[in-house]
Coordinates of C-alpha atoms in Angstrom, one line a residue:
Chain X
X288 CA -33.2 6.9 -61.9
X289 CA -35.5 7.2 -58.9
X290 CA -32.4 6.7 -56.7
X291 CA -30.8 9.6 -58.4
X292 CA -33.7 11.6 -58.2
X293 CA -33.5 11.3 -54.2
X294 CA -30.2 11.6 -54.0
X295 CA -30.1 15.2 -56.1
X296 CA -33.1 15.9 -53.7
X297 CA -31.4 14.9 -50.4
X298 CA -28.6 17.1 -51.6
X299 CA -30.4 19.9 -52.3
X300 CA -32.0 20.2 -48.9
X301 CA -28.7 19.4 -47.3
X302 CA -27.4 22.4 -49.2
X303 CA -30.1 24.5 -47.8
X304 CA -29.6 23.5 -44.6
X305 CA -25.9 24.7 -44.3
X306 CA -26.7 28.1 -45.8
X307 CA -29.5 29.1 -43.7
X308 CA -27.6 27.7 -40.8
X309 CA -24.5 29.8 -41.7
X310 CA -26.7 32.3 -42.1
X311 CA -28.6 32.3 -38.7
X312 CA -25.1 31.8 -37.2
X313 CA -23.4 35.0 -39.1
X314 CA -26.5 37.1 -37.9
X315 CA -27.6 36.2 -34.6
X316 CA -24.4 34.8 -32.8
X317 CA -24.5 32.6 -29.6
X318 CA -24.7 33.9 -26.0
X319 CA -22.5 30.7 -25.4
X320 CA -19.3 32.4 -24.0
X321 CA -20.8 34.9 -21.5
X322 CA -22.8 31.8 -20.2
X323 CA -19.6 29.9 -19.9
X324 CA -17.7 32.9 -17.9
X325 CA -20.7 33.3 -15.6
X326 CA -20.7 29.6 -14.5
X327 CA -16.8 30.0 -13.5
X328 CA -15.8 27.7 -16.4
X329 CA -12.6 30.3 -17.3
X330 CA -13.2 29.6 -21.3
X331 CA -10.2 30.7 -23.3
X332 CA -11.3 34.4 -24.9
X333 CA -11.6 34.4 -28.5
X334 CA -8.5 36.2 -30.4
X335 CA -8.9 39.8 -32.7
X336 CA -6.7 41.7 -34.4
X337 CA -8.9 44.8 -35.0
X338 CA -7.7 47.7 -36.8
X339 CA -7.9 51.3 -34.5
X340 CA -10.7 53.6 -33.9
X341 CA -8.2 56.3 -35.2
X342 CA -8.1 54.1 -38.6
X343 CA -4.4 53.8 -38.5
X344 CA -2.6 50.3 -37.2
X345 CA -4.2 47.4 -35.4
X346 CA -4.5 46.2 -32.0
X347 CA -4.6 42.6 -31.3
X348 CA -5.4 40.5 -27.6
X349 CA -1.8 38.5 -28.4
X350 CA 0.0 41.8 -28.6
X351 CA -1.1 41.6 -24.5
X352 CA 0.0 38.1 -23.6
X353 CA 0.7 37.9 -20.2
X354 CA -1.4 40.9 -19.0
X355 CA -4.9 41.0 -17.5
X356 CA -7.2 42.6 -20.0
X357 CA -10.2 44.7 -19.6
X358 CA -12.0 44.4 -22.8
X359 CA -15.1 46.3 -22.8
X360 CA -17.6 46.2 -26.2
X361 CA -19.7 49.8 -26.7
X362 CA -21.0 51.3 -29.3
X363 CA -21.4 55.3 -29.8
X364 CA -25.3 54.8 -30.0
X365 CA -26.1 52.8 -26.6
X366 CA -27.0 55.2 -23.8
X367 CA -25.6 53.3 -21.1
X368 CA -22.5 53.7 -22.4
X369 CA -22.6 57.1 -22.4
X370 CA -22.5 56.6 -18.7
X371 CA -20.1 54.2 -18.6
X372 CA -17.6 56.0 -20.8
X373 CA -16.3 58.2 -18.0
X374 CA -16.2 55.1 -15.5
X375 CA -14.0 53.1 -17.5
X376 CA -11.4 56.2 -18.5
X377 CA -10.8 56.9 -14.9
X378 CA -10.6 53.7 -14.3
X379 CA -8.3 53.1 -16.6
X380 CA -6.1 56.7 -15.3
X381 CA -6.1 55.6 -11.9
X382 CA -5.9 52.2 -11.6
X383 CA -5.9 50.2 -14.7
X384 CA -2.7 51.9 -16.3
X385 CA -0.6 52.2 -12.9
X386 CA -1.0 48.1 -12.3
X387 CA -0.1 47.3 -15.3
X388 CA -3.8 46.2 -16.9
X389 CA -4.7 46.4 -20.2
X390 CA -7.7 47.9 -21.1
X391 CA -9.2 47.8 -24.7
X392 CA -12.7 49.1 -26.2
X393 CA -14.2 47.4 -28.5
X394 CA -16.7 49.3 -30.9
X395 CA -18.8 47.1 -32.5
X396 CA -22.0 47.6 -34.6
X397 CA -21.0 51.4 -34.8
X398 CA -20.4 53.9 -37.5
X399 CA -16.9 54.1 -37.1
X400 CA -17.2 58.4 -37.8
X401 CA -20.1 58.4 -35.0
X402 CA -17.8 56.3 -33.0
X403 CA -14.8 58.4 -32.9
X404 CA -16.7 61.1 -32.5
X405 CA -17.6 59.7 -29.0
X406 CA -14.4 58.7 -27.9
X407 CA -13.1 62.6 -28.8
X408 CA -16.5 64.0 -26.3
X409 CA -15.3 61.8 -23.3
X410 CA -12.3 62.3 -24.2
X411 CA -11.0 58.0 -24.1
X412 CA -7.5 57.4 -24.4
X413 CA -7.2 53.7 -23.7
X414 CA -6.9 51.4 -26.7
X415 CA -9.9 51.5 -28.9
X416 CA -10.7 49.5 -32.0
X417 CA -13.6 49.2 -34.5
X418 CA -15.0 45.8 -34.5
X419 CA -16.0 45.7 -38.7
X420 CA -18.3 43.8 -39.2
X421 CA -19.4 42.3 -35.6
X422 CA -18.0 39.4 -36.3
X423 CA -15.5 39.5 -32.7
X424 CA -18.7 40.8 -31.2
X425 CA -20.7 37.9 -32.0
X426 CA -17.9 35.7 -31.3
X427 CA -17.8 37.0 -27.9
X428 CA -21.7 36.2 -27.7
X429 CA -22.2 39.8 -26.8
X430 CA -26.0 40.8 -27.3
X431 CA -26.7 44.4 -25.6
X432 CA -24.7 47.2 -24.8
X433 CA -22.4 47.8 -22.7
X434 CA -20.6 44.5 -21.8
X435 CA -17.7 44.0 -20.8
X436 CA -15.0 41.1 -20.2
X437 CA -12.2 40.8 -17.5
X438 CA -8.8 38.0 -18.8
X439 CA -6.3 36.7 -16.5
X440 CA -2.9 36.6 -17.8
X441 CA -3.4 33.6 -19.5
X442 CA -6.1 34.7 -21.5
X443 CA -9.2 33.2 -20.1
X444 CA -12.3 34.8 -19.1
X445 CA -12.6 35.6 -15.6
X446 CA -16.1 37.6 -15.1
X447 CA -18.4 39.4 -17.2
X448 CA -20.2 42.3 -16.9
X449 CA -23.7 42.9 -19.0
X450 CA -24.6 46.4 -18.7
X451 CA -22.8 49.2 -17.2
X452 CA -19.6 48.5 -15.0
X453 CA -18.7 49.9 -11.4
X454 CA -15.2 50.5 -10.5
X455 CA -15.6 48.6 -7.7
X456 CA -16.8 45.7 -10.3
X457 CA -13.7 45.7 -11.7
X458 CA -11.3 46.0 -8.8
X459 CA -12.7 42.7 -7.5
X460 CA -12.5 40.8 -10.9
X461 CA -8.8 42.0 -11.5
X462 CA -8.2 41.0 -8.4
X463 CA -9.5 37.5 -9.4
X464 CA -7.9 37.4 -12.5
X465 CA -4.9 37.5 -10.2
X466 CA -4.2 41.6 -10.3
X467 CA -3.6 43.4 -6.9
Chain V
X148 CA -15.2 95.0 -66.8
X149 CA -14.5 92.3 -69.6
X150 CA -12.8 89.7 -66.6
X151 CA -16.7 90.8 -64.5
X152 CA -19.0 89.6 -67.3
X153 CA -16.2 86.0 -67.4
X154 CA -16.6 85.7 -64.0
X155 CA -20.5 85.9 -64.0
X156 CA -21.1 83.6 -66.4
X157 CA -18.3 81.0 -65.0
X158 CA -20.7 81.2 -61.8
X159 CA -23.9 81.1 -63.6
X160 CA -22.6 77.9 -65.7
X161 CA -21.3 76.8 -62.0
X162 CA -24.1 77.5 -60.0
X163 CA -26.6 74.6 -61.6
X164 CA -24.1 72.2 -61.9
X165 CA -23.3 72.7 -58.0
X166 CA -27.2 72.5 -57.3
X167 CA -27.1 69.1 -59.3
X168 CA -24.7 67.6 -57.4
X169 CA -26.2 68.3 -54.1
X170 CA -29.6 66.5 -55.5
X171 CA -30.5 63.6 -53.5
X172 CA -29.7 60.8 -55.9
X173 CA -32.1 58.0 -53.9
X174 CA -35.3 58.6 -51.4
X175 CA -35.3 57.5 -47.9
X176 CA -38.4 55.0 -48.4
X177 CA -36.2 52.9 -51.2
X178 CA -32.9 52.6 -49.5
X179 CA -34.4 51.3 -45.9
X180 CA -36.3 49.0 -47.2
X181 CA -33.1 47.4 -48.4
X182 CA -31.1 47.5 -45.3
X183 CA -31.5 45.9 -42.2
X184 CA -30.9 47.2 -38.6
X185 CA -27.8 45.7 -37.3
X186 CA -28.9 45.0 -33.8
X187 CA -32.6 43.7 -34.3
X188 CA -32.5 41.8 -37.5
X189 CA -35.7 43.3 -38.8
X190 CA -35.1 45.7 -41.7
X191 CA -34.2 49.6 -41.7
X192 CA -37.8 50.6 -42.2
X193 CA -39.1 48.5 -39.8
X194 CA -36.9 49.3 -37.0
X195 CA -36.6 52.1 -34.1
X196 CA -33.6 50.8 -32.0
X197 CA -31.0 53.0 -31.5
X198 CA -28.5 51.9 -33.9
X199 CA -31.2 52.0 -36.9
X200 CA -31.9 55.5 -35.6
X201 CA -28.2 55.9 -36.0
X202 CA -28.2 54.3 -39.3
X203 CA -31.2 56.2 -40.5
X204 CA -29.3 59.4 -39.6
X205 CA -26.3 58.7 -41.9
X206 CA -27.9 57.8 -44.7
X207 CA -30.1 60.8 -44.5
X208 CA -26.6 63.2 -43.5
X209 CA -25.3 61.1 -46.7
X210 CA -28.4 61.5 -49.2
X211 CA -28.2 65.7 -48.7
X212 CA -24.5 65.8 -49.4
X213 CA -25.3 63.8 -52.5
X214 CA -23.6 60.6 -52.1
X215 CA -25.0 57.7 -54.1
X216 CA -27.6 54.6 -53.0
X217 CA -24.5 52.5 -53.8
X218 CA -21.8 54.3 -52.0
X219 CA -24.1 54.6 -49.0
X220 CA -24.4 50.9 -49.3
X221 CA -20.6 50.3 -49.5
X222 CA -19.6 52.6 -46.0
X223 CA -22.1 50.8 -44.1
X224 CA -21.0 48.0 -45.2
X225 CA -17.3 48.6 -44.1
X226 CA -18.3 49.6 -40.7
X227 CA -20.9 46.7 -40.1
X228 CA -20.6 44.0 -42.3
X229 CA -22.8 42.3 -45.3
X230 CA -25.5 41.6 -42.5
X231 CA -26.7 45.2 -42.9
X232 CA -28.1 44.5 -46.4
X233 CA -31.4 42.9 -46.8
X234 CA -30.3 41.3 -50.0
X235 CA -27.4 39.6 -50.1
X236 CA -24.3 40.6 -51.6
X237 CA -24.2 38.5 -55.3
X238 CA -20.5 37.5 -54.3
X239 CA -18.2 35.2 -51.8
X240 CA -20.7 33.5 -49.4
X241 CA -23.6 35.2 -50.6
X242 CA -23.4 34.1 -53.8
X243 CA -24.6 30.5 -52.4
X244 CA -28.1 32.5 -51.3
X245 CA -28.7 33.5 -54.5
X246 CA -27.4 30.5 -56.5
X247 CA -29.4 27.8 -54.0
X248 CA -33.0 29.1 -54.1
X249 CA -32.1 29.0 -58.2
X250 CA -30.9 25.3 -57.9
X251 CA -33.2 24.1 -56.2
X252 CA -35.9 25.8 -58.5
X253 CA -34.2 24.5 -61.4
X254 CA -33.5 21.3 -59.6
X255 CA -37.3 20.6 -58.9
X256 CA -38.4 21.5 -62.4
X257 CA -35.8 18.9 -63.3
X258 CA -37.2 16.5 -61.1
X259 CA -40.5 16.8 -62.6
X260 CA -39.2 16.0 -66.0
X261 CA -37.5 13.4 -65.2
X262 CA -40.8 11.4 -63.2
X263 CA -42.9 13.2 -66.1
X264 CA -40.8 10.8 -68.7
X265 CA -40.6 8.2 -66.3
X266 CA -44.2 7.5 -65.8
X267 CA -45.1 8.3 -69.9
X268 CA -42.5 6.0 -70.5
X269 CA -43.9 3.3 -68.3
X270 CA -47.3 3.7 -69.6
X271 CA -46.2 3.1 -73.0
X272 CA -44.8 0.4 -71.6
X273 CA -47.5 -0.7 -70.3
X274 CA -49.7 -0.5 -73.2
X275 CA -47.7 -2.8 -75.9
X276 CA -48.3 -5.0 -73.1
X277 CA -51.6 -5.0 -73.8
X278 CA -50.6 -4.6 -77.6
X279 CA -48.7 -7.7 -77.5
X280 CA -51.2 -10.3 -76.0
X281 CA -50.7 -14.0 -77.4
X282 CA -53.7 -14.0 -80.0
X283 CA -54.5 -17.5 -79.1
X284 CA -54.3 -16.5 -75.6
X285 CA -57.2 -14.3 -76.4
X286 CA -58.8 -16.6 -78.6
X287 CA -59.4 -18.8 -75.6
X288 CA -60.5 -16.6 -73.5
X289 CA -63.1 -15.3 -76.2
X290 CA -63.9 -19.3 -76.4
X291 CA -64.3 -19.3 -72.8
X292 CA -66.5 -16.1 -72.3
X293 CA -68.6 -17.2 -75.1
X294 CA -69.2 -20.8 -73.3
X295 CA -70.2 -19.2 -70.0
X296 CA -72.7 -17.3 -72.3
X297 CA -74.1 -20.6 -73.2
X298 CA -74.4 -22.2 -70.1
X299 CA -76.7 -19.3 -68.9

């Protein structure tokens, strides 16, 4: 009996345990991958298949296998990004597009209407998906607004940018992600 | 002059109804305390960063145009997950946050019982012991006490 009583009491905790871990973990996320990119490690980027800002079709990082990728996470509310926003579409009119480099926006923790809303006012016409949920946000360990993420060709994570991006930022991690 | 008066009193029985609908079906106050802001993980009502101002915004753009608690509930939802309610939802992986602070409650209250009955029973135990002692066992020991009174 008093083993049962430990056992149903051992369990219980246990049981508690996983839940408010899973539930720290759902919430909070880990700034694990940006660390990992920063110390040069080249960690393989987490995969999404995201449906469109526009709310029709989906865009997923397989669909550019092969490519570099720009991948750059925003959200309509975050000033800085409202800086950014004209950087990164001439950027990705100038260079991006003419080499060849994918470039893909990621809204996340956004109201999707508020979101499109912004893309329309700086007029974006790279790739854009809504990130429902957060849940590739989190996976991505991203924790303000802007950041942003440069892939080589295989996929991996060559640099990352917290905070606003420079052109010249992004030449020179293209260029090591093995870009011209 | 007959198709006036119809007219008038299709927009007088109109006009109310249309008022109705536009009624706020939920205050401010009541609905922030039940969500959370997305990007600080302290709730609605507690909460100034910019995506609870955001937030805060809609539901307030929402509430005028008459939409209810539970259908504001539901778009944020789709645009930022179950994380943005304070509660959680009472289905998939939420349902184990509601039904684990229940078994455990249960559980405990079980666990009380079952030492409660534990201990009575070996109490009672305990006392038919006592019950039970060999009568010229105690016979003895009454000889015994009784010849130790003597001696003094």
């Amino acid at each position: 009996m008093k083993r049962l009583v430990v056992i149903v009491v051992a369990v219980a905790i246990i049981a508690l345990g996983i839940v408010l871990g899973r539930a720290v973990m759902e919430t909070s996320g880990s700034r694990a991958f940006p660390a990992e990119v920063a110390s040069g490690a080249l960690p393989q980027a987490p995969g999404f298949d995201l449906q469109n800002l526009s709310g029709t079709g989906t865009t997923s990082l397989a669909s550019f296998k092969g490519q570099i990728v720009v991948l750059n996470f925003w959200a309509s509310w975050c000033d800085p990004c409202k800086d950014e926003a004209p950087i990164l579409e001439d950027f990705w009119q100038t260079e991006a597009k003419p080499q060849g480099v994918a470039m893909v926006g990621i809204d996340t923790q956004d109201l999707r209407e508020d979101a499109r809303v912004f893309a329309k006012e700086y007029g974006l016409t790279y790739p854009l998906v809504h990130d429902s949920g957060g849940a590739i946000g989190r996976a991505y360990g991203v924790g303000a607004f802007p950041e942003t993420f440069v892939l080589d060709a295989q996929g991996r994570a060559v640099a990352w940018f917290p905070g606003e991006v420079t052109a010249k930022g992004l030449r020179e991690a293209i260029a090591k992600a093995g870009g011209s | 002059m007959r198709q006036l008066i119809v007219i008038a009193l299709l927009v007088c029985a109109l006009v109310p109804s249309a008022a109705f609908a536009a009624q706020p079906q939920f205050s401010m106050n009541e609905i922030e305390t039940e969500l959370m802001c997305p990007t600080c993980q302290s709730r609605l009502d507690l909460s100034h960063a910019p995506a609870a101002e955001q937030i805060r915004s809609f539901v307030a753009r929402k509430r005028e145009e008459g939409w209810t608690k539970q259908q504001v509930k539901d778009a944020l939802v789709q645009d930022f997950g179950p994380a943005v309610l304070a509660a959680p939802p009472a289905s998939g992986v939420g349902l184990v946050a509601w039904i684990v602070p229940a078994a455990l409650v249960v559980g405990g209250v079980g666990v009380v019982v079952a030492l409660t009955l534990v201990w009575r029973r070996r109490r009672r135990a305990e006392d038919v012991a006592v019950a039970t002692v060999d009568p010229a066992l105690d016979d003895r020991v009454d000889e015994a006490l009784r010849a130790l009174g003597d001696d003094d």
